Amino acid sequence: MANSLDLGLIGNCQIGALIDATSEIVWCCLPRFDGNPVFCSLLSNSAAADRIGFCSVEMIEQIGAEQTYLANSAVLVTRLTDAQGGVVEITDFAPRFRQYGRMFTPTMLIRTVHRLQGSPRIQLHIRPSHDYGRGLCDITYGSHHIRYVSPNGVMRLSTDASITSIIQEIPFFLEDRITLIFGPDETIPGGIQELAQRFQAETLSYWHEWVRDLGIPFEWQDEVIRAAITLKLNTFDDTGAIIAAMTTSIPEAPDSGRNWDYRYCWIRDSYFVVNALNRLGATRTMEHYLSYLINVVAAAPGTQIQPVYGIDGRARLEENEISTLPGYRGMGPVRVGNQAYEQIQHDVYGSAILAVTHVFFDQRLVNRGDTALFHRLEPLGETAIQVHDQPDAGLWELRGTKRVHTFSSIMCWAACDRLAKIATKLDLAERATYWCTQAERIHATICERAWNERKKAFVASFEGDTMDASLLLMHDVGFLAAEDPRFAGTVVAIERELRHGDFIFRYVEEDDFGAPENAFIVCTYWYIYALVALGRSDEARQLFENLLVRHNQHGLMAEHLDVRTGEQWGNFVQTYSMVGLINSAIRLSKRWDHAF
């Protein structure tokens, strides 16, 4: 069967893994999100008998498979059925729970295989690879463990299954339960099965408590909870960074060449994530990200912020093509690194300041923003003033063209606007006046140069005539009031030029790779935001319900959607898309006190 994005995600904010509908682990990087993928069959030929980079439980004479998450958790369960009525249940998770006063997030995946009924016969295929599919790891083993050795390090499998059956891939009857624990090259004290059961119980308890503290809308609760857990799984606890997606090089459309590595922290994307989680009451993610952001800004030369950084805060993300993996469905190239780190994208100054603004106004936080932090933000605002009318690559990261993108300018305005509001909050009257004046000046420039009288709309770039879906956010960031006719005019123009059926394209003009073929999913969510603001909630609700149908079986989404077939494309799971779901549900849901 060809690879698909009908995948489940497990993780613990240190590592993550993607598991297909039959329980094969198709993607997992160690020792962290941007590490070497020990399981990488998502980017290789799934039909090849000698393929490597995966972990599967094959049921002999299998006729059925079903998969679900345990409620309100990141624990995934797959049930396989054979032709004689035998059933096995495979449970996958990465441990995450509080222990000894701190969060325990080991570089560990735990997989248990349990016989539910009949006499199921199974075969284990465990073939971790190294150096992006360059070859199989070397093996050494003992009585209850296998060490997979590579130039990247050692992954140890501790198990109570037959070592011979695993190494030689010999089928066997599953009598009760076996446990597979992938982790560091360390001996596990005590019973393997008992440890797995305890870690599973503790991990379930953690996720149940985390979900219980969320402030969710009345409608679409399951979908919002799954989206929130997914966003949490894309955060890197150690530094506070937030990755855009777990994967690299899933093409935005078939054979498009639009294959990028998303395992890094985009300042823009991270703002959207912390904003969405804050709306649900999950404030710790924002607090951790703030620490990451402040360290990144402090290291930036002359307050010139890049659009993207490594999860460790490193600035250089040199992009290389990998020849050892053919790519998703053979559609290469596979890229590691992202050259976008070299791009000039002026919206990042607004994204950074908008993310930090929460800490000055959110009364739930213990560590609140103060005058010292405000003064550390002001140089970013000064840079926003300098660049607001200068050309850049824009938020869509155009590689061959630069122009003055309207959205970038709007975010520079937002940087100054929020600094004015923060200064007012801190009773810094002189600074409030200064930043308010700068915001007004940038606002006037945008209104003069980005307004297209013929289209009766704001357009993608200064003195331009094309549309850009990011302008749907003009009201959301506070640039225009919902009742401003220019906002409605811009929405109408986007409907006219960028809407294809029930979906919004980010733009339709040709770029470095030709014209976009698929819809960028979050743009339709932005359209829903705009419709709600304009009082067109019935239309918005219908579009939202239509989008939910397009999610995979677990409610997860990639970055792009084929509007003809409904198939997902692009890196997975895409945080942008899950943010759109949360924000749309909050806007559209009935109120709790009006629901009965």
PDB file of N, CA and C in Angstrom, residues 390-482:
ATOM      1  N   GLN A 390       9.955  48.116   3.332  1.00  0.00           N
ATOM      2  CA  GLN A 390      11.056  47.556   2.555  1.00  0.00           C
ATOM      3  C   GLN A 390      10.680  46.169   2.018  1.00  0.00           C
ATOM      4  N   PRO A 391      11.230  45.785   0.868  1.00  0.00           N
ATOM      5  CA  PRO A 391      10.881  44.488   0.286  1.00  0.00           C
ATOM      6  C   PRO A 391      11.413  43.312   1.119  1.00  0.00           C
ATOM      7  N   ASP A 392      10.671  42.210   1.090  1.00  0.00           N
ATOM      8  CA  ASP A 392      11.102  40.981   1.767  1.00  0.00           C
ATOM      9  C   ASP A 392      10.539  39.780   1.034  1.00  0.00           C
ATOM     10  N   ALA A 393      10.810  38.582   1.554  1.00  0.00           N
ATOM     11  CA  ALA A 393      10.324  37.346   0.931  1.00  0.00           C
ATOM     12  C   ALA A 393       8.888  37.037   1.317  1.00  0.00           C
ATOM     13  N   GLY A 394       8.364  37.715   2.339  1.00  0.00           N
ATOM     14  CA  GLY A 394       6.984  37.494   2.760  1.00  0.00           C
ATOM     15  C   GLY A 394       6.797  36.219   3.554  1.00  0.00           C
ATOM     16  N   LEU A 395       5.611  36.077   4.134  1.00  0.00           N
ATOM     17  CA  LEU A 395       5.382  34.901   4.980  1.00  0.00           C
ATOM     18  C   LEU A 395       5.332  33.602   4.193  1.00  0.00           C
ATOM     19  N   TRP A 396       5.108  33.681   2.863  1.00  0.00           N
ATOM     20  CA  TRP A 396       5.084  32.460   2.059  1.00  0.00           C
ATOM     21  C   TRP A 396       6.488  32.086   1.572  1.00  0.00           C
ATOM     22  N   GLU A 397       7.467  32.842   1.995  1.00  0.00           N
ATOM     23  CA  GLU A 397       8.876  32.507   1.785  1.00  0.00           C
ATOM     24  C   GLU A 397       9.222  32.322   0.306  1.00  0.00           C
ATOM     25  N   LEU A 398       8.837  33.300  -0.491  1.00  0.00           N
ATOM     26  CA  LEU A 398       9.160  33.258  -1.914  1.00  0.00           C
ATOM     27  C   LEU A 398      10.682  33.310  -2.079  1.00  0.00           C
ATOM     28  N   ARG A 399      11.218  32.375  -2.836  1.00  0.00           N
ATOM     29  CA  ARG A 399      12.671  32.246  -2.926  1.00  0.00           C
ATOM     30  C   ARG A 399      13.270  33.062  -4.067  1.00  0.00           C
ATOM     31  N   GLY A 400      12.465  33.469  -5.028  1.00  0.00           N
ATOM     32  CA  GLY A 400      13.042  34.158  -6.167  1.00  0.00           C
ATOM     33  C   GLY A 400      12.592  35.590  -6.331  1.00  0.00           C
ATOM     34  N   THR A 401      11.702  36.062  -5.477  1.00  0.00           N
ATOM     35  CA  THR A 401      11.170  37.415  -5.626  1.00  0.00           C
ATOM     36  C   THR A 401      11.117  38.141  -4.300  1.00  0.00           C
ATOM     37  N   LYS A 402      11.349  39.427  -4.351  1.00  0.00           N
ATOM     38  CA  LYS A 402      11.180  40.271  -3.166  1.00  0.00           C
ATOM     39  C   LYS A 402      10.309  41.458  -3.540  1.00  0.00           C
ATOM     40  N   ARG A 403       9.408  41.806  -2.641  1.00  0.00           N
ATOM     41  CA  ARG A 403       8.571  42.991  -2.804  1.00  0.00           C
ATOM     42  C   ARG A 403       8.109  43.431  -1.423  1.00  0.00           C
ATOM     43  N   VAL A 404       7.439  44.559  -1.352  1.00  0.00           N
ATOM     44  CA  VAL A 404       6.951  45.034  -0.062  1.00  0.00           C
ATOM     45  C   VAL A 404       5.610  44.349   0.198  1.00  0.00           C
ATOM     46  N   HIS A 405       5.635  43.298   0.990  1.00  0.00           N
ATOM     47  CA  HIS A 405       4.432  42.511   1.249  1.00  0.00           C
ATOM     48  C   HIS A 405       3.551  43.208   2.288  1.00  0.00           C
ATOM     49  N   THR A 406       2.289  43.325   1.971  1.00  0.00           N
ATOM     50  CA  THR A 406       1.363  44.033   2.851  1.00  0.00           C
ATOM     51  C   THR A 406       1.265  43.372   4.216  1.00  0.00           C
ATOM     52  N   PHE A 407       1.216  42.039   4.248  1.00  0.00           N
ATOM     53  CA  PHE A 407       1.099  41.369   5.541  1.00  0.00           C
ATOM     54  C   PHE A 407       2.320  41.643   6.411  1.00  0.00           C
ATOM     55  N   SER A 408       3.503  41.653   5.813  1.00  0.00           N
ATOM     56  CA  SER A 408       4.708  41.962   6.574  1.00  0.00           C
ATOM     57  C   SER A 408       4.612  43.357   7.184  1.00  0.00           C
ATOM     58  N   SER A 409       4.115  44.308   6.394  1.00  0.00           N
ATOM     59  CA  SER A 409       3.965  45.678   6.888  1.00  0.00           C
ATOM     60  C   SER A 409       2.934  45.751   8.005  1.00  0.00           C
ATOM     61  N   ILE A 410       1.837  45.001   7.860  1.00  0.00           N
ATOM     62  CA  ILE A 410       0.808  44.985   8.900  1.00  0.00           C
ATOM     63  C   ILE A 410       1.381  44.449  10.209  1.00  0.00           C
ATOM     64  N   MET A 411       2.224  43.427  10.130  1.00  0.00           N
ATOM     65  CA  MET A 411       2.818  42.882  11.349  1.00  0.00           C
ATOM     66  C   MET A 411       3.841  43.847  11.951  1.00  0.00           C
ATOM     67  N   CYS A 412       4.504  44.648  11.113  1.00  0.00           N
ATOM     68  CA  CYS A 412       5.372  45.707  11.662  1.00  0.00           C
ATOM     69  C   CYS A 412       4.516  46.736  12.398  1.00  0.00           C
ATOM     70  N   TRP A 413       3.351  47.060  11.826  1.00  0.00           N
ATOM     71  CA  TRP A 413       2.408  47.945  12.533  1.00  0.00           C
ATOM     72  C   TRP A 413       2.001  47.312  13.861  1.00  0.00           C
ATOM     73  N   ALA A 414       1.697  46.019  13.850  1.00  0.00           N
ATOM     74  CA  ALA A 414       1.259  45.334  15.072  1.00  0.00           C
ATOM     75  C   ALA A 414       2.333  45.396  16.147  1.00  0.00           C
ATOM     76  N   ALA A 415       3.605  45.305  15.734  1.00  0.00           N
ATOM     77  CA  ALA A 415       4.699  45.408  16.709  1.00  0.00           C
ATOM     78  C   ALA A 415       4.640  46.744  17.440  1.00  0.00           C
ATOM     79  N   CYS A 416       4.473  47.832  16.687  1.00  0.00           N
ATOM     80  CA  CYS A 416       4.419  49.161  17.309  1.00  0.00           C
ATOM     81  C   CYS A 416       3.140  49.352  18.104  1.00  0.00           C
ATOM     82  N   ASP A 417       2.036  48.856  17.574  1.00  0.00           N
ATOM     83  CA  ASP A 417       0.752  48.986  18.263  1.00  0.00           C
ATOM     84  C   ASP A 417       0.782  48.296  19.624  1.00  0.00           C
ATOM     85  N   ARG A 418       1.358  47.072  19.681  1.00  0.00           N
ATOM     86  CA  ARG A 418       1.386  46.341  20.949  1.00  0.00           C
ATOM     87  C   ARG A 418       2.373  46.982  21.921  1.00  0.00           C
ATOM     88  N   LEU A 419       3.468  47.524  21.413  1.00  0.00           N
ATOM     89  CA  LEU A 419       4.394  48.224  22.306  1.00  0.00           C
ATOM     90  C   LEU A 419       3.722  49.440  22.928  1.00  0.00           C
ATOM     91  N   ALA A 420       2.880  50.120  22.159  1.00  0.00           N
ATOM     92  CA  ALA A 420       2.139  51.257  22.710  1.00  0.00           C
ATOM     93  C   ALA A 420       1.196  50.801  23.815  1.00  0.00           C
ATOM     94  N   LYS A 421       0.533  49.683  23.608  1.00  0.00           N
ATOM     95  CA  LYS A 421      -0.408  49.165  24.606  1.00  0.00           C
ATOM     96  C   LYS A 421       0.329  48.685  25.859  1.00  0.00           C
ATOM     97  N   ILE A 422       1.483  48.056  25.656  1.00  0.00           N
ATOM     98  CA  ILE A 422       2.271  47.601  26.806  1.00  0.00           C
ATOM     99  C   ILE A 422       2.760  48.805  27.607  1.00  0.00           C
ATOM    100  N   ALA A 423       3.244  49.844  26.915  1.00  0.00           N
ATOM    101  CA  ALA A 423       3.733  51.044  27.605  1.00  0.00           C
ATOM    102  C   ALA A 423       2.619  51.696  28.410  1.00  0.00           C
ATOM    103  N   THR A 424       1.418  51.711  27.853  1.00  0.00           N
ATOM    104  CA  THR A 424       0.267  52.263  28.582  1.00  0.00           C
ATOM    105  C   THR A 424      -0.012  51.444  29.831  1.00  0.00           C
ATOM    106  N   LYS A 425       0.050  50.127  29.694  1.00  0.00           N
ATOM    107  CA  LYS A 425      -0.178  49.238  30.833  1.00  0.00           C
ATOM    108  C   LYS A 425       0.849  49.489  31.934  1.00  0.00           C
ATOM    109  N   LEU A 426       2.088  49.799  31.544  1.00  0.00           N
ATOM    110  CA  LEU A 426       3.166  50.018  32.510  1.00  0.00           C
ATOM    111  C   LEU A 426       3.267  51.480  32.969  1.00  0.00           C
ATOM    112  N   ASP A 427       2.312  52.312  32.538  1.00  0.00           N
ATOM    113  CA  ASP A 427       2.300  53.741  32.899  1.00  0.00           C
ATOM    114  C   ASP A 427       3.546  54.472  32.396  1.00  0.00           C
ATOM    115  N   LEU A 428       3.992  54.095  31.219  1.00  0.00           N
ATOM    116  CA  LEU A 428       5.118  54.777  30.577  1.00  0.00           C
ATOM    117  C   LEU A 428       4.547  55.686  29.491  1.00  0.00           C
ATOM    118  N   ALA A 429       4.028  56.812  29.906  1.00  0.00           N
ATOM    119  CA  ALA A 429       3.246  57.672  29.014  1.00  0.00           C
ATOM    120  C   ALA A 429       4.045  58.133  27.798  1.00  0.00           C
ATOM    121  N   GLU A 430       5.282  58.542  28.030  1.00  0.00           N
ATOM    122  CA  GLU A 430       6.097  59.051  26.911  1.00  0.00           C
ATOM    123  C   GLU A 430       6.331  57.972  25.863  1.00  0.00           C
ATOM    124  N   ARG A 431       6.658  56.753  26.318  1.00  0.00           N
ATOM    125  CA  ARG A 431       6.894  55.656  25.376  1.00  0.00           C
ATOM    126  C   ARG A 431       5.595  55.241  24.694  1.00  0.00           C
ATOM    127  N   ALA A 432       4.501  55.300  25.417  1.00  0.00           N
ATOM    128  CA  ALA A 432       3.203  54.964  24.809  1.00  0.00           C
ATOM    129  C   ALA A 432       2.891  55.924  23.665  1.00  0.00           C
ATOM    130  N   THR A 433       3.141  57.211  23.891  1.00  0.00           N
ATOM    131  CA  THR A 433       2.896  58.205  22.839  1.00  0.00           C
ATOM    132  C   THR A 433       3.793  57.949  21.634  1.00  0.00           C
ATOM    133  N   TYR A 434       5.049  57.655  21.903  1.00  0.00           N
ATOM    134  CA  TYR A 434       6.004  57.407  20.809  1.00  0.00           C
ATOM    135  C   TYR A 434       5.550  56.231  19.953  1.00  0.00           C
ATOM    136  N   TRP A 435       5.229  55.115  20.605  1.00  0.00           N
ATOM    137  CA  TRP A 435       4.883  53.922  19.836  1.00  0.00           C
ATOM    138  C   TRP A 435       3.532  54.066  19.159  1.00  0.00           C
ATOM    139  N   CYS A 436       2.629  54.779  19.773  1.00  0.00           N
ATOM    140  CA  CYS A 436       1.331  55.030  19.133  1.00  0.00           C
ATOM    141  C   CYS A 436       1.518  55.863  17.859  1.00  0.00           C
ATOM    142  N   THR A 437       2.395  56.858  17.935  1.00  0.00           N
ATOM    143  CA  THR A 437       2.675  57.701  16.764  1.00  0.00           C
ATOM    144  C   THR A 437       3.284  56.881  15.630  1.00  0.00           C
ATOM    145  N   GLN A 438       4.206  55.993  15.978  1.00  0.00           N
ATOM    146  CA  GLN A 438       4.835  55.153  14.954  1.00  0.00           C
ATOM    147  C   GLN A 438       3.819  54.201  14.325  1.00  0.00           C
ATOM    148  N   ALA A 439       2.960  53.643  15.144  1.00  0.00           N
ATOM    149  CA  ALA A 439       1.933  52.740  14.628  1.00  0.00           C
ATOM    150  C   ALA A 439       0.998  53.470  13.673  1.00  0.00           C
ATOM    151  N   GLU A 440       0.611  54.679  14.039  1.00  0.00           N
ATOM    152  CA  GLU A 440      -0.285  55.459  13.176  1.00  0.00           C
ATOM    153  C   GLU A 440       0.383  55.777  11.846  1.00  0.00           C
ATOM    154  N   ARG A 441       1.668  56.067  11.878  1.00  0.00           N
ATOM    155  CA  ARG A 441       2.391  56.403  10.643  1.00  0.00           C
ATOM    156  C   ARG A 441       2.463  55.187   9.715  1.00  0.00           C
ATOM    157  N   ILE A 442       2.763  54.023  10.282  1.00  0.00           N
ATOM    158  CA  ILE A 442       2.839  52.814   9.455  1.00  0.00           C
ATOM    159  C   ILE A 442       1.453  52.457   8.919  1.00  0.00           C
ATOM    160  N   HIS A 443       0.434  52.610   9.753  1.00  0.00           N
ATOM    161  CA  HIS A 443      -0.937  52.328   9.338  1.00  0.00           C
ATOM    162  C   HIS A 443      -1.308  53.187   8.127  1.00  0.00           C
ATOM    163  N   ALA A 444      -0.968  54.457   8.193  1.00  0.00           N
ATOM    164  CA  ALA A 444      -1.290  55.370   7.094  1.00  0.00           C
ATOM    165  C   ALA A 444      -0.554  54.975   5.815  1.00  0.00           C
ATOM    166  N   THR A 445       0.695  54.562   5.944  1.00  0.00           N
ATOM    167  CA  THR A 445       1.479  54.141   4.782  1.00  0.00           C
ATOM    168  C   THR A 445       0.855  52.924   4.109  1.00  0.00           C
ATOM    169  N   ILE A 446       0.439  51.963   4.914  1.00  0.00           N
ATOM    170  CA  ILE A 446      -0.182  50.742   4.369  1.00  0.00           C
ATOM    171  C   ILE A 446      -1.482  51.091   3.660  1.00  0.00           C
ATOM    172  N   CYS A 447      -2.284  51.936   4.283  1.00  0.00           N
ATOM    173  CA  CYS A 447      -3.575  52.300   3.683  1.00  0.00           C
ATOM    174  C   CYS A 447      -3.386  53.052   2.364  1.00  0.00           C
ATOM    175  N   GLU A 448      -2.318  53.787   2.277  1.00  0.00           N
ATOM    176  CA  GLU A 448      -2.056  54.544   1.047  1.00  0.00           C
ATOM    177  C   GLU A 448      -1.481  53.663  -0.058  1.00  0.00           C
ATOM    178  N   ARG A 449      -0.554  52.768   0.289  1.00  0.00           N
ATOM    179  CA  ARG A 449       0.200  52.065  -0.739  1.00  0.00           C
ATOM    180  C   ARG A 449      -0.293  50.644  -1.024  1.00  0.00           C
ATOM    181  N   ALA A 450      -1.047  50.040  -0.098  1.00  0.00           N
ATOM    182  CA  ALA A 450      -1.501  48.664  -0.319  1.00  0.00           C
ATOM    183  C   ALA A 450      -2.964  48.597  -0.744  1.00  0.00           C
ATOM    184  N   TRP A 451      -3.665  49.708  -0.705  1.00  0.00           N
ATOM    185  CA  TRP A 451      -5.070  49.731  -1.126  1.00  0.00           C
ATOM    186  C   TRP A 451      -5.132  49.834  -2.643  1.00  0.00           C
ATOM    187  N   ASN A 452      -5.919  48.955  -3.251  1.00  0.00           N
ATOM    188  CA  ASN A 452      -6.115  48.967  -4.698  1.00  0.00           C
ATOM    189  C   ASN A 452      -7.530  49.443  -4.986  1.00  0.00           C
ATOM    190  N   GLU A 453      -7.629  50.630  -5.504  1.00  0.00           N
ATOM    191  CA  GLU A 453      -8.946  51.242  -5.712  1.00  0.00           C
ATOM    192  C   GLU A 453      -9.765  50.465  -6.731  1.00  0.00           C
ATOM    193  N   ARG A 454      -9.098  49.927  -7.749  1.00  0.00           N
ATOM    194  CA  ARG A 454      -9.843  49.188  -8.769  1.00  0.00           C
ATOM    195  C   ARG A 454     -10.477  47.927  -8.179  1.00  0.00           C
ATOM    196  N   LYS A 455      -9.743  47.228  -7.316  1.00  0.00           N
ATOM    197  CA  LYS A 455     -10.278  46.008  -6.707  1.00  0.00           C
ATOM    198  C   LYS A 455     -11.117  46.294  -5.467  1.00  0.00           C
ATOM    199  N   LYS A 456     -11.033  47.545  -4.970  1.00  0.00           N
ATOM    200  CA  LYS A 456     -11.695  47.897  -3.708  1.00  0.00           C
ATOM    201  C   LYS A 456     -11.243  46.957  -2.592  1.00  0.00           C
ATOM    202  N   ALA A 457      -9.925  46.758  -2.528  1.00  0.00           N
ATOM    203  CA  ALA A 457      -9.376  45.803  -1.567  1.00  0.00           C
ATOM    204  C   ALA A 457      -7.907  46.118  -1.313  1.00  0.00           C
ATOM    205  N   PHE A 458      -7.437  45.661  -0.146  1.00  0.00           N
ATOM    206  CA  PHE A 458      -6.009  45.639   0.091  1.00  0.00           C
ATOM    207  C   PHE A 458      -5.424  44.464  -0.696  1.00  0.00           C
ATOM    208  N   VAL A 459      -4.247  44.665  -1.252  1.00  0.00           N
ATOM    209  CA  VAL A 459      -3.648  43.643  -2.104  1.00  0.00           C
ATOM    210  C   VAL A 459      -2.351  43.135  -1.482  1.00  0.00           C
ATOM    211  N   ALA A 460      -1.755  42.127  -2.123  1.00  0.00           N
ATOM    212  CA  ALA A 460      -0.637  41.384  -1.535  1.00  0.00           C
ATOM    213  C   ALA A 460       0.588  42.244  -1.272  1.00  0.00           C
ATOM    214  N   SER A 461       0.830  43.243  -2.132  1.00  0.00           N
ATOM    215  CA  SER A 461       2.042  44.042  -1.983  1.00  0.00           C
ATOM    216  C   SER A 461       1.759  45.498  -2.321  1.00  0.00           C
ATOM    217  N   PHE A 462       2.615  46.371  -1.879  1.00  0.00           N
ATOM    218  CA  PHE A 462       2.465  47.803  -2.143  1.00  0.00           C
ATOM    219  C   PHE A 462       2.441  48.037  -3.665  1.00  0.00           C
ATOM    220  N   GLU A 463       1.483  48.855  -4.091  1.00  0.00           N
ATOM    221  CA  GLU A 463       1.274  49.177  -5.506  1.00  0.00           C
ATOM    222  C   GLU A 463       1.046  47.929  -6.359  1.00  0.00           C
ATOM    223  N   GLY A 464       0.568  46.843  -5.750  1.00  0.00           N
ATOM    224  CA  GLY A 464       0.336  45.605  -6.491  1.00  0.00           C
ATOM    225  C   GLY A 464      -1.105  45.448  -6.913  1.00  0.00           C
ATOM    226  N   ASP A 465      -1.396  44.285  -7.537  1.00  0.00           N
ATOM    227  CA  ASP A 465      -2.779  44.028  -7.951  1.00  0.00           C
ATOM    228  C   ASP A 465      -3.174  42.562  -7.771  1.00  0.00           C
ATOM    229  N   THR A 466      -2.388  41.796  -6.994  1.00  0.00           N
ATOM    230  CA  THR A 466      -2.738  40.402  -6.738  1.00  0.00           C
ATOM    231  C   THR A 466      -3.183  40.248  -5.284  1.00  0.00           C
ATOM    232  N   MET A 467      -3.891  39.157  -5.019  1.00  0.00           N
ATOM    233  CA  MET A 467      -4.444  38.930  -3.680  1.00  0.00           C
ATOM    234  C   MET A 467      -3.605  37.903  -2.911  1.00  0.00           C
ATOM    235  N   ASP A 468      -3.722  37.978  -1.601  1.00  0.00           N
ATOM    236  CA  ASP A 468      -2.955  37.127  -0.690  1.00  0.00           C
ATOM    237  C   ASP A 468      -3.858  36.786   0.487  1.00  0.00           C
ATOM    238  N   ALA A 469      -3.998  35.480   0.780  1.00  0.00           N
ATOM    239  CA  ALA A 469      -4.919  35.037   1.828  1.00  0.00           C
ATOM    240  C   ALA A 469      -4.544  35.550   3.209  1.00  0.00           C
ATOM    241  N   SER A 470      -3.283  35.916   3.423  1.00  0.00           N
ATOM    242  CA  SER A 470      -2.897  36.414   4.744  1.00  0.00           C
ATOM    243  C   SER A 470      -3.631  37.698   5.112  1.00  0.00           C
ATOM    244  N   LEU A 471      -4.164  38.405   4.117  1.00  0.00           N
ATOM    245  CA  LEU A 471      -4.900  39.645   4.396  1.00  0.00           C
ATOM    246  C   LEU A 471      -6.226  39.370   5.101  1.00  0.00           C
ATOM    247  N   LEU A 472      -6.634  38.106   5.144  1.00  0.00           N
ATOM    248  CA  LEU A 472      -7.821  37.741   5.916  1.00  0.00           C
ATOM    249  C   LEU A 472      -7.606  37.984   7.408  1.00  0.00           C
ATOM    250  N   LEU A 473      -6.346  38.130   7.829  1.00  0.00           N
ATOM    251  CA  LEU A 473      -6.036  38.324   9.240  1.00  0.00           C
ATOM    252  C   LEU A 473      -6.004  39.789   9.648  1.00  0.00           C
ATOM    253  N   MET A 474      -6.323  40.711   8.739  1.00  0.00           N
ATOM    254  CA  MET A 474      -6.241  42.140   9.050  1.00  0.00           C
ATOM    255  C   MET A 474      -7.080  42.507  10.270  1.00  0.00           C
ATOM    256  N   HIS A 475      -8.267  41.916  10.350  1.00  0.00           N
ATOM    257  CA  HIS A 475      -9.112  42.177  11.521  1.00  0.00           C
ATOM    258  C   HIS A 475      -8.594  41.428  12.740  1.00  0.00           C
ATOM    259  N   ASP A 476      -8.119  40.215  12.546  1.00  0.00           N
ATOM    260  CA  ASP A 476      -7.698  39.377  13.658  1.00  0.00           C
ATOM    261  C   ASP A 476      -6.542  40.008  14.442  1.00  0.00           C
ATOM    262  N   VAL A 477      -5.637  40.681  13.748  1.00  0.00           N
ATOM    263  CA  VAL A 477      -4.508  41.321  14.441  1.00  0.00           C
ATOM    264  C   VAL A 477      -4.829  42.760  14.837  1.00  0.00           C
ATOM    265  N   GLY A 478      -6.051  43.227  14.520  1.00  0.00           N
ATOM    266  CA  GLY A 478      -6.480  44.542  14.973  1.00  0.00           C
ATOM    267  C   GLY A 478      -6.205  45.686  14.020  1.00  0.00           C
ATOM    268  N   PHE A 479      -5.771  45.391  12.798  1.00  0.00           N
ATOM    269  CA  PHE A 479      -5.438  46.463  11.855  1.00  0.00           C
ATOM    270  C   PHE A 479      -6.683  47.194  11.356  1.00  0.00           C
ATOM    271  N   LEU A 480      -7.753  46.443  11.113  1.00  0.00           N
ATOM    272  CA  LEU A 480      -9.023  47.040  10.674  1.00  0.00           C
ATOM    273  C   LEU A 480     -10.159  46.503  11.529  1.00  0.00           C
ATOM    274  N   ALA A 481     -11.111  47.352  11.817  1.00  0.00           N
ATOM    275  CA  ALA A 481     -12.317  46.921  12.517  1.00  0.00           C
ATOM    276  C   ALA A 481     -13.180  46.089  11.575  1.00  0.00           C
ATOM    277  N   ALA A 482     -13.965  45.188  12.133  1.00  0.00           N
ATOM    278  CA  ALA A 482     -14.809  44.327  11.304  1.00  0.00           C
ATOM    279  C   ALA A 482     -15.791  45.139  10.467  1.00  0.00           C
TER     280      ALA A 482
END
